[in-house]
Coordinates of C-alpha atoms in Angstrom, one line a residue:
X98 CA 9.0 17.3 -19.9
X99 CA 9.8 14.1 -17.9
X100 CA 6.9 13.6 -15.6
X101 CA 6.3 11.1 -12.7
X102 CA 3.6 10.8 -10.1
X103 CA 4.0 10.8 -6.3
X104 CA 1.1 9.6 -4.1
X105 CA 0.9 10.4 -0.4
X106 CA -1.5 8.2 1.6
X107 CA -1.3 8.8 5.4
X108 CA 2.4 8.6 6.2
X109 CA 3.4 6.6 3.2
X110 CA 4.7 7.9 -0.2
X111 CA 4.6 6.0 -3.5
X112 CA 6.1 7.0 -6.8
X113 CA 5.9 5.9 -10.4
X114 CA 9.0 5.7 -12.6
X115 CA 9.7 8.7 -14.8
X116 CA 8.3 8.7 -18.3
X117 CA 11.1 10.5 -20.2
X118 CA 9.8 12.8 -22.9
X119 CA 6.3 11.9 -21.8
X120 CA 5.3 15.6 -21.9
X121 CA 1.5 15.8 -21.7
X122 CA 0.9 12.2 -22.6
X123 CA 3.1 10.0 -20.3
X124 CA 2.4 6.4 -19.4
X125 CA 3.5 4.6 -16.2
X126 CA 1.5 1.5 -15.9
X127 CA 2.5 0.7 -12.3
X128 CA 0.4 -0.8 -9.6
X129 CA 0.6 0.5 -6.0
X130 CA -0.6 -1.4 -3.0
X131 CA -1.2 1.2 -0.3
X132 CA -2.3 0.7 3.3
X133 CA -4.8 3.2 4.6
X134 CA -4.8 3.9 8.3
X135 CA -8.2 4.1 10.1
X136 CA -9.8 7.5 9.7
X137 CA -7.8 8.5 6.6
X138 CA -10.3 9.4 3.9
X139 CA -8.1 11.6 1.6
X140 CA -4.9 11.3 -0.3
X141 CA -2.6 13.6 -2.2
X142 CA -1.6 13.2 -5.9
X143 CA 1.4 15.2 -7.1
X144 CA 2.9 15.3 -10.6
X145 CA 6.6 16.2 -10.9
X146 CA 8.8 17.0 -13.8
X147 CA 12.2 15.3 -13.3
X148 CA 15.1 17.7 -13.8
X149 CA 18.6 16.7 -14.5
X150 CA 20.5 19.6 -12.9
X151 CA 17.9 21.3 -10.7
X152 CA 15.4 20.2 -8.1
X153 CA 12.4 18.3 -9.5
X154 CA 9.5 20.7 -10.1
X155 CA 6.0 20.0 -8.9
X156 CA 3.7 20.9 -11.9
X157 CA 0.3 19.7 -10.7
X158 CA -1.4 18.3 -7.6
X159 CA -4.8 17.3 -6.2
X160 CA -6.2 16.6 -2.8
X161 CA -8.6 13.7 -3.4
X162 CA -11.4 12.9 -1.0
X163 CA -12.5 9.2 -1.2
X164 CA -16.3 9.3 -1.9
X165 CA -18.5 7.7 0.8
X166 CA -19.9 5.4 -1.9
X167 CA -16.5 3.8 -2.1
X168 CA -16.6 2.7 1.6
X169 CA -20.0 1.2 0.9
X170 CA -18.5 -1.2 -1.5
X171 CA -19.2 0.6 -4.8
X172 CA -16.7 1.3 -7.5
X173 CA -16.7 5.0 -8.3
X174 CA -15.3 6.6 -11.4
X175 CA -14.7 10.4 -11.0
X176 CA -12.7 13.2 -12.6
X177 CA -10.8 15.3 -10.2
X178 CA -9.4 18.7 -11.2
X179 CA -5.6 19.4 -10.8
X180 CA -4.1 22.6 -9.5
X181 CA -0.9 24.3 -10.4
X182 CA 0.7 27.5 -11.7
X183 CA -2.4 28.3 -13.8
X184 CA -4.5 28.3 -10.7
X185 CA -6.8 26.1 -8.6
X186 CA -8.3 23.3 -10.7
X187 CA -6.8 24.7 -13.9
X188 CA -4.1 22.1 -14.7
X189 CA -6.4 19.5 -16.3
X190 CA -8.2 16.7 -14.6
X191 CA -7.3 13.3 -13.1
X192 CA -9.6 10.3 -13.7
X193 CA -10.0 8.2 -10.5
X194 CA -11.6 4.8 -10.3
X195 CA -11.8 3.8 -6.7
X196 CA -13.2 0.7 -5.0
X197 CA -13.1 -0.7 -1.5
X198 CA -13.7 -4.3 -0.2
X199 CA -14.2 -5.4 3.3
X200 CA -12.2 -8.4 4.5
X201 CA -13.6 -10.8 7.2
X202 CA -12.3 -10.2 10.7
X203 CA -9.2 -12.2 11.5
X204 CA -8.1 -12.8 7.9
X205 CA -5.3 -10.2 8.3
X206 CA -4.4 -8.3 11.4
X207 CA -3.5 -5.0 9.7
X208 CA -4.9 -1.5 9.1
X209 CA -7.0 -0.9 6.0
X210 CA -5.3 -1.0 2.6
X211 CA -6.0 0.8 -0.6
X212 CA -4.6 -0.4 -3.9
X213 CA -3.9 2.4 -6.4
X214 CA -3.3 1.7 -10.0
X215 CA -0.9 3.7 -12.1
X216 CA -2.1 7.1 -13.4
X217 CA -1.3 8.2 -16.9
X218 CA -1.8 11.5 -18.7
X219 CA -3.4 12.5 -22.0
X220 CA -3.0 15.9 -23.6
X221 CA -4.3 18.5 -21.1
X222 CA -5.4 15.9 -18.5
X223 CA -4.1 13.3 -16.1
X224 CA -6.0 10.0 -16.0
X225 CA -6.0 7.7 -13.0
X226 CA -7.5 4.5 -14.5
X227 CA -8.0 2.3 -11.4
X228 CA -7.7 2.5 -7.7
X229 CA -8.9 -0.5 -5.7
X230 CA -9.0 -0.9 -2.0
X231 CA -9.2 -3.6 0.6
X232 CA -10.2 -2.7 4.1
X233 CA -9.7 -4.9 7.1
X234 CA -12.2 -4.4 10.0
X235 CA -11.0 -3.7 13.5
X236 CA -9.7 -6.8 15.3
X237 CA -9.3 -7.7 18.9
X238 CA -6.3 -9.3 20.7
X239 CA -7.2 -12.1 23.2
X240 CA -6.4 -11.3 26.8
X241 CA -5.4 -14.1 29.1
X242 CA -7.5 -14.4 32.3
X243 CA -7.0 -16.5 35.4
X244 CA -8.1 -20.1 35.0
X245 CA -7.7 -20.1 31.2
X246 CA -4.6 -22.4 31.4
X247 CA -4.9 -25.7 33.3
X248 CA -2.0 -26.8 35.4
X249 CA -1.0 -30.5 35.6
X250 CA 0.4 -31.7 38.9
X251 CA 3.9 -33.0 38.5
X252 CA 4.4 -31.3 35.1
X253 CA 8.1 -30.6 34.5
X254 CA 8.9 -28.8 31.2
X255 CA 12.5 -30.2 31.4
X256 CA 11.2 -33.7 31.1
X257 CA 9.1 -33.1 28.0
X258 CA 10.5 -34.2 24.7
X259 CA 12.0 -31.4 22.6
X260 CA 9.7 -30.2 19.8
X261 CA 11.1 -31.0 16.4
X262 CA 12.0 -28.0 14.3
X263 CA 9.6 -27.8 11.4
X264 CA 11.3 -28.0 8.0
X265 CA 11.8 -24.6 6.2
X266 CA 9.1 -23.5 3.8
X267 CA 10.3 -22.9 0.3
X268 CA 9.8 -19.3 -0.8
X269 CA 9.2 -18.8 -4.5
X270 CA 10.0 -15.8 -6.6
X271 CA 6.3 -15.3 -7.1
X272 CA 5.8 -15.1 -3.3
X273 CA 8.5 -12.5 -3.1
X274 CA 7.1 -10.5 -6.1
X275 CA 3.5 -10.5 -4.6
X276 CA 4.7 -9.0 -1.3
X277 CA 7.3 -6.7 -2.9
X278 CA 4.5 -5.1 -5.0
X279 CA 3.2 -3.7 -1.7
X280 CA 6.6 -2.4 -0.8
X281 CA 8.4 -1.3 -4.0
X282 CA 11.1 0.5 -1.9
X283 CA 12.0 -2.8 -0.2
X284 CA 14.9 -4.9 -1.5
X285 CA 13.8 -8.3 -2.7
X286 CA 16.2 -10.1 -0.4
X287 CA 14.8 -8.3 2.6
X288 CA 11.2 -9.3 1.5
X289 CA 12.4 -12.9 1.0
X290 CA 14.1 -12.9 4.4
X291 CA 10.9 -11.7 6.2
X292 CA 8.9 -14.3 4.3
X293 CA 11.3 -17.0 5.5
X294 CA 11.1 -15.8 9.0
X295 CA 7.3 -16.1 8.9
X296 CA 7.4 -19.4 7.1
X297 CA 5.8 -18.1 4.0
X298 CA 2.9 -16.5 5.8
X299 CA 2.3 -13.4 3.6
X300 CA -0.1 -11.7 6.0
X301 CA 2.5 -11.9 8.8
X302 CA 5.2 -10.8 6.5
X303 CA 3.2 -7.7 5.4
X304 CA 2.7 -6.8 9.0
X305 CA 6.4 -7.1 9.7
X306 CA 7.3 -5.0 6.7
X307 CA 4.8 -2.3 7.8
X308 CA 6.4 -2.2 11.2
X309 CA 9.8 -1.8 9.5
X310 CA 8.4 1.1 7.4
X311 CA 7.0 2.8 10.5
X312 CA 10.3 2.4 12.3
X313 CA 12.2 3.9 9.4
X314 CA 9.7 6.8 8.9

């Protein structure tokens, strides 16, 4: 058996690589950075057997409800039963370690995010060693009102000196790697290009890539 894991959080899908001949004891060791939309409190874990000549077979799954304690800032370690051909909750268990951390308003204008570590299986069970989450509180967008901008008599934009173009910000491989970990399906060159467009601002780059994902969904 050549198993891999697929995780569905909101409208996003994340997959591990296949552990060939992993059978009941595969190891993936892959970290997922997953954005969680407001109001989403559950996610789906699916385990597939990769088949060479037929459609990949789903062999186990679990609908996981994020415990309330996680949203209070606690780290929660639970075992969740897996379902499959043998019946509801009869395909072993998955070990989940979930945590959630609030980020100060304005630090990143984006929906909440959940980081999910790679699951791995042991004989008869599936373990999910660590899942961490970062949640960004709601934010407001300033709205311009009359009187907020002062007008200067005689001001002529055409007479103002042209603003100098700031020099490009160098983008390192580490910068690209950090952002690409959140978007494993994105090509590194695409991630680098978005970072260059936003002058190395990782928060703005993440927002842009999220918009690209939503547009392609």
